[in-house]
């Protein structure tokens, strides 16, 4: 098939997932065309059947805010026409789904691609509640040929928040780890970590990730010498430096910003820590699971679909730093228990959230919507 994919190209779960999906589809013989304002950062160059079409945005003085939706929709229509796309698969509703619906309407009926929209989380849970976005998202979902969500939780939220009553298929996220370039020992040496437990947090640091709670939790873990905390930051960490100093955590913290070789770090860490207010799925937990690293997370959103408490990680009901810290301490001082959780997490990742399990679900969906043509 000929499939167009639009996603956010920078660091972020929805973009990572969409890029991996495109790569997997090309590997299975499909022709894949990425359409975005930048080349997705994990998209390989010179790979057969993988193409990238940049959207050019001109900055006109007459606009206070530059518009992306219109040039994106024009590029989507052009690529659909020139490469006879069967499907336009858009990841993250805003503005991608709206642009796809417009692109399709610009084309003559017989060359219109099918539009598949995948909701990832904040496009429903945050923007869906915004009266300036909600109706446009609802319209785009209603006019998509298929809608998928990355968790059952997100499907329910979409029904509640947007009042969307149409069919939605739950297709969980997947991850295909690349081989690390450096060894675990080399990476731990780079980080200055010896036998301490290496805690791990990876996120875009937005308020929803509750970095305040993450740092407060780290500050409550005793004794301090027992751990270090590695943060892979998909954003600027400097605003948090003052809080790190206030909590006296300078010696425990290691921060790396905008890392692309995440696998090097994933193989070197021992325990993930996720303090988010909500997550529709939490790809970072899954990425760590593939390397046998379990996580401690709050029991929120779609996380219980990924982590089974006490089997493949730990879920904490409380949003209180002390409660999270007690569970982390337990796993620091019981390495056998932590490693058993990690081994089970790795098996679960492979059996339920690998490309081999998930990608065929998208292929079947594409075939189904194309039959309706
Ligand atoms: O976390 C974000 O706000 C970014 C967003 C994204 O576009 O990357 O993440 C969402 O999509 C990820 C991939 O499906 C999910 O793993 C994240 O849980 C989800 N984030 C939220 O729901 C907050």
Coordinates of C-alpha atoms and ligand atoms in Angstrom, one line a residue:
X1 CA 0.0 0.0 0.0
X2 CA 1.0 3.7 -0.3
X3 CA 0.7 5.3 3.1
X4 CA 1.2 9.0 4.1
X5 CA 2.1 9.6 7.7
X6 CA 2.0 12.9 9.5
X7 CA 3.3 13.4 13.0
X8 CA 5.3 15.8 15.2
X9 CA 8.9 15.2 14.2
X10 CA 10.7 16.2 17.4
X11 CA 11.1 14.3 20.6
X12 CA 7.7 13.0 21.9
X13 CA 5.9 9.7 22.2
X14 CA 3.5 10.2 19.3
X15 CA 6.2 11.2 16.9
X16 CA 8.4 8.3 18.0
X17 CA 5.5 5.8 17.6
X18 CA 4.6 7.2 14.1
X19 CA 8.2 7.1 12.9
X20 CA 8.6 3.5 14.1
X21 CA 5.4 2.5 12.4
X22 CA 6.5 4.1 9.1
X23 CA 9.8 2.2 9.3
X24 CA 8.1 -1.1 10.1
X25 CA 5.6 -0.6 7.3
X26 CA 8.4 0.1 4.8
X27 CA 10.2 -3.0 6.0
X28 CA 7.0 -5.0 5.2
X29 CA 7.0 -3.7 1.6
X30 CA 4.7 -0.7 1.8
X31 CA 5.6 2.7 0.4
X32 CA 5.6 5.3 3.2
X33 CA 5.6 9.1 2.8
X34 CA 6.2 11.2 5.9
X35 CA 4.8 14.8 5.7
X36 CA 5.8 17.2 8.4
X37 CA 7.7 20.5 9.0
X38 CA 10.9 18.6 9.8
X39 CA 12.3 15.1 9.2
X40 CA 11.3 13.0 12.2
X41 CA 14.4 12.7 14.3
X42 CA 14.5 8.9 14.4
X43 CA 13.7 8.4 10.7
X44 CA 16.5 6.6 8.9
X45 CA 17.9 8.3 5.8
X46 CA 18.3 6.4 2.5
X47 CA 16.0 3.7 3.5
X48 CA 14.1 1.9 0.8
X49 CA 10.4 2.9 0.4
X50 CA 10.7 5.6 3.1
X51 CA 10.2 9.2 1.8
X52 CA 10.0 12.6 3.5
X53 CA 8.1 15.6 2.2
X54 CA 8.8 18.9 4.1
X55 CA 6.0 21.4 4.7
X56 CA 7.4 24.9 4.0
X57 CA 5.9 27.6 6.2
X58 CA 6.4 31.2 5.1
X59 CA 6.4 33.8 7.8
X60 CA 4.2 36.7 6.6
X61 CA 4.3 40.0 8.4
X62 CA 0.6 40.4 8.0
X63 CA -0.1 37.4 10.3
X64 CA 0.5 37.7 14.1
X65 CA 0.6 33.9 14.3
X66 CA 2.0 31.8 11.5
X67 CA -0.4 29.2 10.2
X68 CA 0.7 25.5 9.8
X69 CA -2.6 23.8 9.1
X70 CA -3.1 25.2 5.6
X71 CA 0.4 24.6 4.1
X72 CA 0.2 21.1 5.7
X73 CA -3.1 20.3 4.1
X74 CA -1.9 21.5 0.7
X75 CA 1.3 19.3 1.0
X76 CA -0.9 16.4 2.1
X77 CA -3.1 16.8 -1.0
X78 CA -0.1 17.2 -3.3
X79 CA 1.6 14.1 -2.0
X80 CA -1.7 12.1 -2.0
X81 CA -2.2 13.1 -5.7
X82 CA 1.4 12.7 -6.9
X83 CA 2.0 9.3 -5.2
X84 CA -1.6 8.1 -5.3
X85 CA -1.7 7.5 -1.6
X86 CA -4.2 4.9 -0.3
X87 CA -4.2 6.1 3.3
X88 CA -3.2 9.3 5.1
X89 CA -2.5 8.2 8.7
X90 CA -2.3 11.2 11.1
X91 CA -0.9 11.0 14.6
X92 CA -2.1 13.5 17.1
X93 CA -5.4 15.2 16.1
X94 CA -4.3 18.8 16.3
X95 CA -3.8 20.1 13.7
X96 CA -3.0 16.9 11.7
X97 CA -6.5 15.4 11.5
X98 CA -8.1 18.7 10.5
X99 CA -5.5 19.2 7.8
X100 CA -6.0 15.7 6.5
X101 CA -9.8 16.2 6.2
X102 CA -9.2 19.4 4.3
X103 CA -6.5 17.8 2.1
X104 CA -8.9 15.0 1.2
X105 CA -11.7 17.5 0.3
X106 CA -9.3 19.4 -2.0
X107 CA -8.9 16.3 -4.2
X108 CA -11.2 14.8 -6.8
X109 CA -13.2 11.9 -5.3
X110 CA -11.6 9.1 -7.2
X111 CA -8.1 9.9 -5.9
X112 CA -9.0 10.8 -2.3
X113 CA -7.0 8.8 0.3
X114 CA -8.7 7.2 3.3
X115 CA -8.0 9.2 6.5
X116 CA -6.9 7.3 9.7
X117 CA -6.5 9.3 12.8
X118 CA -4.6 8.1 15.9
X119 CA -5.3 9.9 19.1
X120 CA -2.3 9.9 21.5
X121 CA -3.4 11.6 24.7
X122 CA -3.3 15.3 25.2
X123 CA -5.0 15.9 21.9
X124 CA -8.1 14.6 23.8
X125 CA -7.3 15.0 27.5
X126 CA -6.0 18.6 27.2
X127 CA -7.0 20.2 23.8
X128 CA -10.2 18.3 23.6
X129 CA -11.5 20.3 26.6
X130 CA -10.5 23.6 25.1
X131 CA -13.6 25.2 23.5
X132 CA -11.2 26.7 20.9
X133 CA -10.2 23.2 19.7
X134 CA -12.8 20.7 20.8
X135 CA -15.3 21.2 18.0
X136 CA -12.6 21.1 15.3
X137 CA -11.2 17.8 16.8
X138 CA -14.8 16.3 16.9
X139 CA -15.4 17.3 13.3
X140 CA -12.1 15.7 12.2
X141 CA -12.8 12.5 14.1
X142 CA -16.3 12.3 12.6
X143 CA -15.0 12.7 9.1
X144 CA -12.0 10.3 9.5
X145 CA -12.5 6.9 7.9
X146 CA -11.1 5.3 11.1
X147 CA -10.1 6.5 14.5
X148 CA -7.7 4.7 16.8
X149 CA -6.6 5.3 20.4
X150 CA -3.4 4.1 22.0
X151 CA -5.3 2.8 25.1
X152 CA -8.7 1.8 26.2
X153 CA -8.5 4.6 28.8
X154 CA -8.0 7.2 25.9
X155 CA -11.0 5.7 24.0
X156 CA -13.3 6.2 27.1
X157 CA -11.8 9.8 27.6
X158 CA -12.5 10.6 24.0
X159 CA -16.1 9.5 24.4
X160 CA -16.5 11.6 27.6
X161 CA -14.5 14.7 26.8
X162 CA -15.4 15.1 23.1
X163 CA -18.8 13.4 23.2
X164 CA -17.5 11.4 20.2
X165 CA -19.8 8.4 19.5
X166 CA -18.2 7.0 16.4
X167 CA -16.2 3.7 16.3
X168 CA -12.7 3.7 17.7
X169 CA -10.3 0.9 17.7
X170 CA -7.7 0.5 20.5
X171 CA -4.3 -0.2 19.1
X172 CA -1.7 -0.1 21.8
X173 CA 1.7 1.5 21.3
X174 CA 4.8 -0.6 20.4
X175 CA 8.5 -0.1 20.5
X176 CA 11.3 -1.6 18.5
X177 CA 14.6 -1.1 20.4
X178 CA 17.7 -0.5 18.4
X179 CA 21.0 -2.1 19.5
X180 CA 22.9 0.0 22.0
X181 CA 26.1 1.4 20.6
X182 CA 28.0 1.5 23.9
X183 CA 28.1 -1.1 26.7
X184 CA 26.2 -0.8 30.0
X185 CA 29.5 -0.3 31.9
X186 CA 30.6 2.4 29.5
X187 CA 27.4 4.3 29.9
X188 CA 27.4 4.0 33.7
X189 CA 31.0 5.2 33.7
X190 CA 30.0 8.2 31.5
X191 CA 27.3 9.0 34.0
X192 CA 29.6 8.6 37.0
X193 CA 27.4 5.7 38.4
X194 CA 28.9 2.8 40.3
X195 CA 27.0 0.2 42.3
X196 CA 24.2 2.7 43.2
X197 CA 20.7 2.0 41.9
X198 CA 20.2 4.1 38.8
X199 CA 16.7 5.6 38.8
X200 CA 15.4 6.9 35.5
X201 CA 12.9 9.4 34.3
X202 CA 12.3 10.5 30.6
X203 CA 9.7 13.1 29.6
X204 CA 9.1 16.4 28.0
X205 CA 9.1 18.0 31.5
X206 CA 5.7 19.7 30.9
X207 CA 3.6 20.5 34.1
X208 CA 1.5 17.3 33.6
X209 CA 4.7 15.2 34.2
X210 CA 4.9 16.6 37.7
X211 CA 8.6 17.1 37.9
X212 CA 8.0 18.8 41.2
X213 CA 6.7 15.5 42.6
X214 CA 9.5 13.6 40.9
X215 CA 12.2 15.7 42.7
X216 CA 10.3 15.7 46.0
X217 CA 10.1 11.9 45.8
X218 CA 13.8 11.6 45.1
X219 CA 14.5 13.9 48.0
X220 CA 12.6 11.5 50.3
X221 CA 14.5 8.4 49.3
X222 CA 16.9 7.3 52.1
X223 CA 19.8 6.9 52.2
X224 CA 20.7 9.3 49.4
X225 CA 24.0 7.4 48.6
X226 CA 21.9 4.4 47.5
X227 CA 20.8 6.0 44.2
X228 CA 21.3 8.4 41.4
X229 CA 18.5 9.8 39.2
X230 CA 19.0 10.1 35.5
X231 CA 16.6 12.4 33.7
X232 CA 16.4 12.3 29.9
X233 CA 14.8 15.6 29.3
X234 CA 12.9 16.3 26.1
X235 CA 13.0 20.0 27.1
X236 CA 15.0 22.6 29.0
X237 CA 15.8 21.4 32.6
X238 CA 17.3 24.7 33.8
X239 CA 14.0 26.0 35.3
X240 CA 14.2 23.0 37.8
X241 CA 17.8 23.7 38.9
X242 CA 16.7 25.9 41.8
X243 CA 14.4 23.2 43.1
X244 CA 17.2 20.6 42.8
X245 CA 19.4 22.9 44.9
X246 CA 16.7 23.6 47.5
X247 CA 16.2 19.8 48.0
X248 CA 20.0 19.3 48.1
X249 CA 19.8 16.8 45.3
X250 CA 22.8 18.1 43.2
X251 CA 24.9 14.9 43.9
X252 CA 22.1 12.6 42.9
X253 CA 21.0 14.2 39.7
X254 CA 22.2 13.5 36.2
X255 CA 20.4 15.3 33.4
X256 CA 20.8 14.7 29.6
X257 CA 18.8 16.8 27.2
X258 CA 17.4 15.8 23.8
X259 CA 19.1 12.4 23.7
X260 CA 18.6 10.4 20.5
X261 CA 20.5 7.2 21.4
X262 CA 18.1 6.4 24.2
X263 CA 18.9 2.7 24.0
X264 CA 22.4 3.3 25.3
X265 CA 20.8 4.7 28.5
X266 CA 17.9 2.3 28.7
X267 CA 20.2 -0.6 29.1
X268 CA 22.2 1.1 31.9
X269 CA 19.2 2.1 34.2
X270 CA 17.7 0.0 37.0
X271 CA 14.3 1.5 37.8
X272 CA 11.9 3.9 36.1
X273 CA 10.0 6.6 38.0
X274 CA 6.9 8.2 36.5
X275 CA 5.0 10.9 38.4
X276 CA 2.7 12.1 35.7
X277 CA -0.8 13.4 36.6
X278 CA -2.1 11.4 33.7
X279 CA -0.7 9.4 30.7
X280 CA -2.8 7.8 28.0
X281 CA -0.1 5.0 27.6
X282 CA 3.4 6.2 28.7
X283 CA 5.8 5.0 26.0
X284 CA 8.8 5.7 28.2
X285 CA 7.7 2.9 30.6
X286 CA 7.4 0.5 27.6
X287 CA 10.9 1.5 26.3
X288 CA 12.4 0.7 29.7
X289 CA 10.5 -2.6 29.9
X290 CA 12.1 -3.7 26.6
X291 CA 15.5 -3.5 28.5
X292 CA 14.3 -5.3 31.6
X293 CA 13.8 -2.2 33.6
X294 CA 10.6 -2.0 35.6
X295 CA 9.0 1.3 36.6
X296 CA 7.2 2.8 39.6
X297 CA 4.4 4.9 38.4
X298 CA 1.2 6.4 39.6
X299 CA -2.0 4.4 38.8
X300 CA -3.4 6.9 36.3
X301 CA -4.8 7.0 32.8
X302 CA -3.7 4.1 30.6
X303 CA -0.6 3.1 32.6
X304 CA -2.4 0.1 34.2
X305 CA -2.8 -1.3 30.6
X306 CA 1.0 -1.3 30.3
X307 CA 2.1 -2.2 33.9
X308 CA 0.5 -4.9 36.0
X309 CA 1.1 -4.0 39.6
X310 CA 3.5 -6.3 41.4
X311 CA 4.0 -8.4 38.3
X312 CA 5.7 -6.2 35.8
X313 CA 6.3 -3.0 37.8
X314 CA 4.7 -1.1 40.7
X315 CA 1.6 1.2 40.6
X316 CA 1.0 3.7 43.4
X317 CA -2.4 5.1 44.2
X318 CA -1.2 8.1 46.1
X319 CA 0.2 11.3 44.6
X320 CA 2.2 11.8 47.8
X321 CA 6.0 11.9 47.5
X322 CA 6.5 9.8 50.7
X323 CA 4.3 7.0 49.4
X324 CA 6.2 6.9 46.0
X325 CA 9.6 7.1 47.8
X326 CA 8.7 4.1 50.1
X327 CA 8.0 1.9 47.0
X328 CA 11.2 3.0 45.3
X329 CA 13.2 2.3 48.5
X330 CA 11.7 -1.2 48.7
X331 CA 12.9 -2.0 45.1
X332 CA 16.3 -0.4 45.8
X333 CA 16.9 -2.7 48.7
X334 CA 15.4 -5.8 47.2
X335 CA 17.3 -6.1 43.9
X336 CA 16.0 -9.7 43.4
X337 CA 12.4 -8.4 43.5
X338 CA 13.3 -5.6 41.1
X339 CA 15.1 -7.8 38.7
X340 CA 12.2 -10.3 38.7
X341 CA 9.8 -7.5 37.9
X342 CA 12.2 -6.4 35.1
X343 CA 12.3 -9.9 33.6
X344 CA 8.5 -10.2 33.6
X345 CA 8.2 -6.6 32.1
X346 CA 10.6 -7.5 29.3
X347 CA 8.5 -10.6 28.4
X348 CA 5.3 -8.6 28.6
X349 CA 6.7 -5.9 26.3
X350 CA 7.7 -8.5 23.7
X351 CA 4.5 -10.5 23.9
X352 CA 2.0 -7.6 23.9
X353 CA 3.7 -4.4 22.7
X354 CA 6.2 -5.5 20.0
X355 CA 6.0 -4.4 16.3
X356 CA 5.2 -8.0 15.4
X357 CA 2.0 -7.9 17.4
X358 CA 0.9 -4.3 16.8
X359 CA 1.8 -3.4 13.2
X360 CA -0.4 -6.0 11.6
X361 CA -3.3 -4.4 13.5
X362 CA -2.7 -1.2 11.6
X363 CA -2.2 -3.1 8.3
X364 CA -5.6 -4.8 8.8
X365 CA -7.2 -1.5 9.6
X366 CA -5.8 0.1 6.4
X367 CA -7.0 -2.8 4.3
X368 CA -10.5 -2.5 5.8
X369 CA -10.8 1.2 5.2
X370 CA -9.6 0.8 1.6
X371 CA -12.1 -1.8 0.9
X372 CA -14.8 0.7 1.8
X373 CA -13.5 2.9 -1.1
Ligands
LIG1 O1 3.1 13.5 26.8 C1 2.8 14.3 26.0 O2 2.1 15.3 26.3 C2 3.2 14.1 24.6 C3 2.4 13.2 23.8 C4 3.0 13.0 22.5 O3 2.5 13.5 21.5 O4 4.1 12.4 22.5 O5 2.3 11.9 24.6 C5 1.2 11.2 24.4 O6 1.4 10.2 23.4 C6 2.3 9.2 23.8 C7 2.5 8.2 22.6 O7 1.2 7.6 22.3 C8 1.8 8.4 25.0 O8 2.8 7.4 25.4 C9 1.7 9.4 26.2 O9 1.2 8.8 27.3 C10 0.8 10.5 25.8 N1 0.9 11.6 26.8 C11 -0.2 11.9 27.6 O10 -1.3 11.3 27.5 C12 0.0 12.9 28.6

